[in-house]
CSV table of C-alpha atoms and ligand atoms in Angstrom, one decimal:
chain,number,residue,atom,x,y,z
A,1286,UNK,CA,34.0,-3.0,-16.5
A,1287,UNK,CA,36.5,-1.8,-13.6
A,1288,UNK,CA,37.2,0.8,-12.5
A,1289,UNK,CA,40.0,0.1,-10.2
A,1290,UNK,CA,42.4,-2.6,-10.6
A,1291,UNK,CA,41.8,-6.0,-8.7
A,1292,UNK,CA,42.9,-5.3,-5.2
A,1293,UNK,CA,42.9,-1.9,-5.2
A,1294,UNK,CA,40.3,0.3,-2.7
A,1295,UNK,CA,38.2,2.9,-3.8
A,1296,UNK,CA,39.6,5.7,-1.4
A,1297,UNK,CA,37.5,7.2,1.8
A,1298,UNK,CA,38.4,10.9,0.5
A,1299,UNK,CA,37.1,10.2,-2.9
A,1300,UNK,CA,34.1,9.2,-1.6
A,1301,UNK,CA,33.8,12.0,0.3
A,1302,UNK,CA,34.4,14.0,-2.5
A,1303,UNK,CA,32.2,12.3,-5.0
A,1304,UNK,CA,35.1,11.8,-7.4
A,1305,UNK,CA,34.1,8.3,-8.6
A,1306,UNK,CA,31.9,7.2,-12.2
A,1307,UNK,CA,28.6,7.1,-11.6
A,1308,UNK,CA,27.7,3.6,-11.9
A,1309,UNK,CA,29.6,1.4,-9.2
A,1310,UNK,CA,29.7,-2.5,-10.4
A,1311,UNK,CA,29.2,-4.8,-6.8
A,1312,UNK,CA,30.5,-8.0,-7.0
A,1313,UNK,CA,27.6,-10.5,-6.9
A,1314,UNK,CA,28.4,-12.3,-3.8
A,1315,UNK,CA,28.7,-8.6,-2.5
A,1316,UNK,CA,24.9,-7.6,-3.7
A,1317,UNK,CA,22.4,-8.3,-0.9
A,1318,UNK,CA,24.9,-6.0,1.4
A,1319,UNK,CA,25.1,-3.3,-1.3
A,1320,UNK,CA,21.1,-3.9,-1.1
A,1321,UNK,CA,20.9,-3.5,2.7
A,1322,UNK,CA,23.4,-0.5,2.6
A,1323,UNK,CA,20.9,1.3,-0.3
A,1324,UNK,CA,17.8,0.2,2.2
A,1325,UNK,CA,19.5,1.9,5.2
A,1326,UNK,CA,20.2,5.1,3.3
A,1327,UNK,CA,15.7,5.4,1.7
A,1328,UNK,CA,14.8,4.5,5.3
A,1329,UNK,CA,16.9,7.4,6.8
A,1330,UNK,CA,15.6,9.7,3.4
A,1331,UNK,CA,12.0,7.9,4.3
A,1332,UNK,CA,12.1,9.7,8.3
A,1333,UNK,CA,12.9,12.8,6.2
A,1334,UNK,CA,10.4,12.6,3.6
A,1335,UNK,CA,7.4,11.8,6.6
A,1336,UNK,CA,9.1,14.9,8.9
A,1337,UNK,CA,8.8,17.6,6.0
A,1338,UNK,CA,5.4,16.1,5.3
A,1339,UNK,CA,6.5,15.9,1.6
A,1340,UNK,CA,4.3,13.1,0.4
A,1341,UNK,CA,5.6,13.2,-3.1
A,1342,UNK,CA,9.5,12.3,-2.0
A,1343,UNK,CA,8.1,10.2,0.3
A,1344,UNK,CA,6.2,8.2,-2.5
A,1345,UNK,CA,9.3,8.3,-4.5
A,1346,UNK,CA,11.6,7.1,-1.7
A,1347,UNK,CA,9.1,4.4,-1.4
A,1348,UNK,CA,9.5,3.1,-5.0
A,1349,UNK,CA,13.5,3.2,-4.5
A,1350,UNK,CA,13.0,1.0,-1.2
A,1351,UNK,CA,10.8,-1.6,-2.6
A,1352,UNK,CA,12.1,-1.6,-6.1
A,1353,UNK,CA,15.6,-2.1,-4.6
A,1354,UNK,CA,14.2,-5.0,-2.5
A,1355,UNK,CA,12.0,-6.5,-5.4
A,1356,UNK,CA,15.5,-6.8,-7.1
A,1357,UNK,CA,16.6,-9.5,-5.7
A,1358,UNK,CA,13.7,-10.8,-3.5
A,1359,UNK,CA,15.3,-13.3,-1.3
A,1360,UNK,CA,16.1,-13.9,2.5
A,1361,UNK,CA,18.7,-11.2,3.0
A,1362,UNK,CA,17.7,-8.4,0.9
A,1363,UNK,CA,13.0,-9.0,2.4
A,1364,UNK,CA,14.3,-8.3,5.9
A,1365,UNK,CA,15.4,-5.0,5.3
A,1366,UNK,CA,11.3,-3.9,4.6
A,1367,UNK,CA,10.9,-4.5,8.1
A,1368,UNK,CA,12.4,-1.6,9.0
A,1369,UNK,CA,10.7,0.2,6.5
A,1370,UNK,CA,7.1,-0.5,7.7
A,1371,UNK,CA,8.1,0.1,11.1
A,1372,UNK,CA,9.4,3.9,10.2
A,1373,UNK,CA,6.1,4.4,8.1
A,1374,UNK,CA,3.9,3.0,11.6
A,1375,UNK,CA,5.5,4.8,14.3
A,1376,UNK,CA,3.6,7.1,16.3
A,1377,UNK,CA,5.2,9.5,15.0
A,1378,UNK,CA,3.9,8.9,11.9
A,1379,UNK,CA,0.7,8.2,12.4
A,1380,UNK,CA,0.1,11.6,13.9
A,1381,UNK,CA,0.4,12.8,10.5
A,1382,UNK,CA,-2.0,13.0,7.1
A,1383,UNK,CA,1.1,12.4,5.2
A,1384,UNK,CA,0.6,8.3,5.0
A,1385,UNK,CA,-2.9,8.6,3.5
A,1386,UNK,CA,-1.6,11.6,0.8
A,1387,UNK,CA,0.5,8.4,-0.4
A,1388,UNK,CA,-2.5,6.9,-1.5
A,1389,UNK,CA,-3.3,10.4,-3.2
A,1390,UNK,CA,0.0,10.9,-4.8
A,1391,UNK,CA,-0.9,9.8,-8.2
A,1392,UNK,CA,1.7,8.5,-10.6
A,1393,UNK,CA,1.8,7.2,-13.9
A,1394,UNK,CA,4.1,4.6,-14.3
A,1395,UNK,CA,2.1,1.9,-12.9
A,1396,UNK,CA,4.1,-1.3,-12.0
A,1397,UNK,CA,3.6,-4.2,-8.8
A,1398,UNK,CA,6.3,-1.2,-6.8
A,1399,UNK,CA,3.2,1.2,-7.1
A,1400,UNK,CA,0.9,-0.8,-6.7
A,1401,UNK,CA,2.1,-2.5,-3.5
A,1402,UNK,CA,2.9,0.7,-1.8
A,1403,UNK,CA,-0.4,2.1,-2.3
A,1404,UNK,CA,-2.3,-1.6,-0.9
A,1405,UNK,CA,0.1,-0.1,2.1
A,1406,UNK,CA,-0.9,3.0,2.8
A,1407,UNK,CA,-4.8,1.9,2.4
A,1408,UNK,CA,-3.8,-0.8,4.7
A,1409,UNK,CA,-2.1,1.6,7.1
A,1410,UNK,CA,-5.0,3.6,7.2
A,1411,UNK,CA,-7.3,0.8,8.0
A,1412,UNK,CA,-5.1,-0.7,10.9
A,1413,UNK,CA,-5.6,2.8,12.8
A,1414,UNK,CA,-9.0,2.8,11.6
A,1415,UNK,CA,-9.6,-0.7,13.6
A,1416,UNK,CA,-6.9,0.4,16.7
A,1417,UNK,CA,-4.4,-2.4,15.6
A,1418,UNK,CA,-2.3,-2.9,18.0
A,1419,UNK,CA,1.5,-2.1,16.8
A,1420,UNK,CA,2.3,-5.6,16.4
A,1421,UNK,CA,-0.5,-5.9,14.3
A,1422,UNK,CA,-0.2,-2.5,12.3
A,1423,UNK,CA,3.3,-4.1,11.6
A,1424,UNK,CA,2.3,-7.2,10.0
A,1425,UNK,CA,-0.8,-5.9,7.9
A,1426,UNK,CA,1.8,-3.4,6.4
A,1427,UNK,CA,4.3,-6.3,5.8
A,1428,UNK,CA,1.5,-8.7,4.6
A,1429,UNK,CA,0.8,-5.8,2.2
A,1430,UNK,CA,3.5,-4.4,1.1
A,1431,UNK,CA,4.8,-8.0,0.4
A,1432,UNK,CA,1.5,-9.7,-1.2
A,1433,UNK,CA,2.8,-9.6,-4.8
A,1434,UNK,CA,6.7,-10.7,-4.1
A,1435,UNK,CA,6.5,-13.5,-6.5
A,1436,UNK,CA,4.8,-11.1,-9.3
A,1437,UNK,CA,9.0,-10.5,-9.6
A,1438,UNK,CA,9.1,-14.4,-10.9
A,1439,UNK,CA,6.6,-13.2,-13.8
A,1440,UNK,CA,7.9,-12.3,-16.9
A,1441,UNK,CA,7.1,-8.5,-17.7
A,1442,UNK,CA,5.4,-9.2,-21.0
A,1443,UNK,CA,2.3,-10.8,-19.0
A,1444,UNK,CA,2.6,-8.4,-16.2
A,1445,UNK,CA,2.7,-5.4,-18.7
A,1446,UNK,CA,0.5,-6.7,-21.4
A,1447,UNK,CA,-1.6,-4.1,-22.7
A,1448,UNK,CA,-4.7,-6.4,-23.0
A,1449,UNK,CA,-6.6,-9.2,-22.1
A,1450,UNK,CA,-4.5,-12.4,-21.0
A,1451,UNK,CA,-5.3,-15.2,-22.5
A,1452,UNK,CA,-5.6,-19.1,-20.6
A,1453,UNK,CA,-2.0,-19.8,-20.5
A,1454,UNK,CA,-1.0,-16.3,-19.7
A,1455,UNK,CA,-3.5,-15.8,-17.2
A,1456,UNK,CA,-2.6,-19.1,-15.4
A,1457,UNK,CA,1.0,-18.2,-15.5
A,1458,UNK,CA,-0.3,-15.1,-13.9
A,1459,UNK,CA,-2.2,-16.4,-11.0
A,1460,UNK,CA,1.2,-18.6,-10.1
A,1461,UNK,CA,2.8,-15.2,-8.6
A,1462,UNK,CA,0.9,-16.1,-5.4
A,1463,UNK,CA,2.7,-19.4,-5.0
A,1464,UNK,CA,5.7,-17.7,-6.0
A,1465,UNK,CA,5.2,-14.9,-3.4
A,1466,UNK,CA,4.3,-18.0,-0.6
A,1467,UNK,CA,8.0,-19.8,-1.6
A,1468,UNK,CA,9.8,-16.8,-1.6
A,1469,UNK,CA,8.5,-15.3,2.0
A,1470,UNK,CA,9.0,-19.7,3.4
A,1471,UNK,CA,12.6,-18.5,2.8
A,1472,UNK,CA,12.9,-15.5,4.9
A,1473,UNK,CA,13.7,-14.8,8.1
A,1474,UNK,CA,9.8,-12.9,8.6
A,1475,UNK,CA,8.6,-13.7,12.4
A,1476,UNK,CA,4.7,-13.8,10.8
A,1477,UNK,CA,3.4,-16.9,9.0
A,1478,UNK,CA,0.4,-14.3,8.2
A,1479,UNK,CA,2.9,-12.8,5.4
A,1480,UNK,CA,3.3,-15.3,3.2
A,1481,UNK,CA,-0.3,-16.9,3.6
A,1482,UNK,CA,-1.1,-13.7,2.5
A,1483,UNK,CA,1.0,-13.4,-0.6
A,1484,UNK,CA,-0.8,-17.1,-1.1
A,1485,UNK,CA,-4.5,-16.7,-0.3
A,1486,UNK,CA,-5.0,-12.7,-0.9
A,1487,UNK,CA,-6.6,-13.6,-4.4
A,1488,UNK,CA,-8.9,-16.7,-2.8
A,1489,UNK,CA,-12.7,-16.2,-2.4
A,1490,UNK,CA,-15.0,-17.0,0.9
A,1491,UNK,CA,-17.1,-18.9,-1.1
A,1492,UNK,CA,-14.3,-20.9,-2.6
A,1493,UNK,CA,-14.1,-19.1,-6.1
A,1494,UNK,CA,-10.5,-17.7,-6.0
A,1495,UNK,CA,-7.1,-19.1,-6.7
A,1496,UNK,CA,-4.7,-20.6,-6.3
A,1497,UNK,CA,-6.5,-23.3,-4.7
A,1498,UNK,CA,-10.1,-22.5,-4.5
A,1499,UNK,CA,-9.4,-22.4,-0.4
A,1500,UNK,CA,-12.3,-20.5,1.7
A,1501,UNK,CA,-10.5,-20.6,4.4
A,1502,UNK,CA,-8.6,-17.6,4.4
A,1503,UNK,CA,-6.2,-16.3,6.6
A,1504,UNK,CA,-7.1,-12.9,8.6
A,1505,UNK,CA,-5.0,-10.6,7.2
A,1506,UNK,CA,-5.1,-12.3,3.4
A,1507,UNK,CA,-8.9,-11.4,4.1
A,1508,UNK,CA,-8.1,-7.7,4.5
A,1509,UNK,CA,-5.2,-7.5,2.0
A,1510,UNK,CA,-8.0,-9.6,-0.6
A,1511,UNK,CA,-10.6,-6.2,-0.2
A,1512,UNK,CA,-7.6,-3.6,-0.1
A,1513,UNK,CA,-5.9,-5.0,-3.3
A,1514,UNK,CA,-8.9,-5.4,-5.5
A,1515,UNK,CA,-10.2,-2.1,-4.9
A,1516,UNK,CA,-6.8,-0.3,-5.2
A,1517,UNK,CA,-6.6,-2.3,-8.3
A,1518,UNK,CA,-10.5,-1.3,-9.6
A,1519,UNK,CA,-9.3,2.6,-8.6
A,1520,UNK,CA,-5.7,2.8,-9.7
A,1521,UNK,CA,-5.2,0.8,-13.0
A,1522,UNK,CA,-4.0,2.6,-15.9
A,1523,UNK,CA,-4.3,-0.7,-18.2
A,1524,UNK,CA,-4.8,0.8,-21.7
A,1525,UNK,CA,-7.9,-1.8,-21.8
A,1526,UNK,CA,-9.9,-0.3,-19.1
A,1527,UNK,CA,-10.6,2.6,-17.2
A,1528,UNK,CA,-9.6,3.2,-13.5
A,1529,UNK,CA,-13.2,3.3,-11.5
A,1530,UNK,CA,-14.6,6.5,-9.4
A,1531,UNK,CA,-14.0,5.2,-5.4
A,1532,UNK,CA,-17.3,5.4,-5.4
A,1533,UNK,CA,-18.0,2.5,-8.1
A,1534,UNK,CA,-15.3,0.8,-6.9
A,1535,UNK,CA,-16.7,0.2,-3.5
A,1536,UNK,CA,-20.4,-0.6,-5.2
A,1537,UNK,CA,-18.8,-3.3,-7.1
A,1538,UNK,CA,-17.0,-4.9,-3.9
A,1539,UNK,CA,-20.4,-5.0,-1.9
A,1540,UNK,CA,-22.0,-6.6,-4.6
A,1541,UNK,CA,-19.3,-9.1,-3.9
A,1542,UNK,CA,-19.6,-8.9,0.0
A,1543,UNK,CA,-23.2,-9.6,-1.2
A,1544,UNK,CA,-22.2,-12.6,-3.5
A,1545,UNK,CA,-20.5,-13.9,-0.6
A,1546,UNK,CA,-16.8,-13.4,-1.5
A,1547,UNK,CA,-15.8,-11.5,0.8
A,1548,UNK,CA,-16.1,-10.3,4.5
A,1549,UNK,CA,-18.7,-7.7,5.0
A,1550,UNK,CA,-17.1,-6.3,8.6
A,1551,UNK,CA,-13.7,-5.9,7.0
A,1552,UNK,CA,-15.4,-4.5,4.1
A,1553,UNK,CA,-17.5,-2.0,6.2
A,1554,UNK,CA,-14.4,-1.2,8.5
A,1555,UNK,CA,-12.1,-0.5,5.3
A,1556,UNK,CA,-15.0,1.7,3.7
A,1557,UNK,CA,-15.2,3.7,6.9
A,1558,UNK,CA,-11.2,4.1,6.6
A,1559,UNK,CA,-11.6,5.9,3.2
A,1560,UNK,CA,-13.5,9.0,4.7
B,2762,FE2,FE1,-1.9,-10.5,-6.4
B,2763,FE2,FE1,-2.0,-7.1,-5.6
């Protein structure tokens, strides 16, 4: 549909005015600037949002941000996150209790944008709990906020599906990491910890994860591994199962700390974070 004739401008004043429809149509080859010109907007409504301490806009700024990004998840369009992560890590920010409401905010409509935001602001909140350094703090909220990129290559039956996956459906599942690993080798990201992460945050340190069984894990895949599981175990409003007291949730990853799968300091340190 168009709304002006080929050639023709939509005017500054009507702009300025409003007077337009309210869905615009972007020419595809004109999308991932229409998607950096949205980003730039949230992250100005995102220094707003953490100033009046509102952690409900906030969360809801957040959505639009990464569910604008996870639109068309490509070099171009990944990029403009960074800015994101480095608004919600500024000192500024982290002078206030309004990154760890996030976690608190709760909201129904559970989907990879949710969930991904929330591994963030646990993840925030354990960065400052170990003193990362900003560089750090920067790349564990990237690594998180990023880990399921590819889940956008799934198709929404499986990642919806209000049951049990079967084989097929649950190997198609486990592919979003590889998914997530090709899409971040594409980007312009100056951290090969990112997309290791979106690959290994679902392997085991005894070797009993996927994709590739690896137990050598990357740092920050280690971190992300703990963080995603448990916001996962806490958060999940799958019709199936029931969404754990913190408590329980943190039982069940010792046993696993126990077991071997995972590492007990970054388990302890993101424990400690909760209080
Ligand atoms: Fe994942
Ligand atoms: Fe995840």
């Amino acid at each position: 549909m168009l709304y002006k004739p080929v050639g023709l401008k939509l005017s500054e004043m009507r702009i300025n005015e409003e007077l337009y429809p309210e869905k615009l149509y972007l020419k595809r080859i004109d999308k991932l600037r229409g998607i950096r010109e949205v980003q730039k907007e949230f992250n100005q409504q995102l220094k707003k949002d953490i100033q009046s301490n509102n952690a409900i806009s906030l969360k809801n700024t957040l959505v639009s941000i990464v569910q604008e990004t996870f639109s068309e998840p490509r070099s171009g369009s990944i990029e403009g996150i960074l800015e994101t992560v480095d608004i919600l890590i500024s000192d500024f920010t982290s002078e206030t209790e309004v990154i760890k409401n996030l976690f608190r905010v709760s909201n129904k409509d559970y989907t990879t944008v949710l969930h991904s935001i929330n591994v963030m602001a646990l993840s925030i909140g354990y960065a400052q709990n170990e003193n990362f350094s900003k560089t750090e703090k920067r790349i564990l909220g990237l690594c998180a906020l990023l880990h399921d990129v590819g889940k956008t290559k799934i198709s929404s039956e499986i990642l919806r599906a209000p049951r049990k996956l079967n084989e097929r459906e649950f190997k198609e599942m486990k592919a979003h990491t590889f998914y997530g690993y090709k899409i971040l080798s594409k980007c312009k990201i100056f951290n090969d910890e990112i997309k290791l992460t979106a690959l290994q945050h679902h392997e085991k340190l005894d070797g009993s994860g996927y994709p590739n069984k690896d137990a050598n894990i990357s740092r920050m895949a280690q971190i992300i591994g703990i963080i995603d599981c448990y916001e996962a175990l806490t958060n999940d409003d799958r019709p199936y199962r029931d969404s754990m007291a913190p408590l329980k949730a943190l039982t069940l990853l010792k046993d696993d700390v126990v077991a071997g799968k995972y590492n007990r300091r970054v388990f302890e340190k993101f424990a400690y974070s909760l209080l």
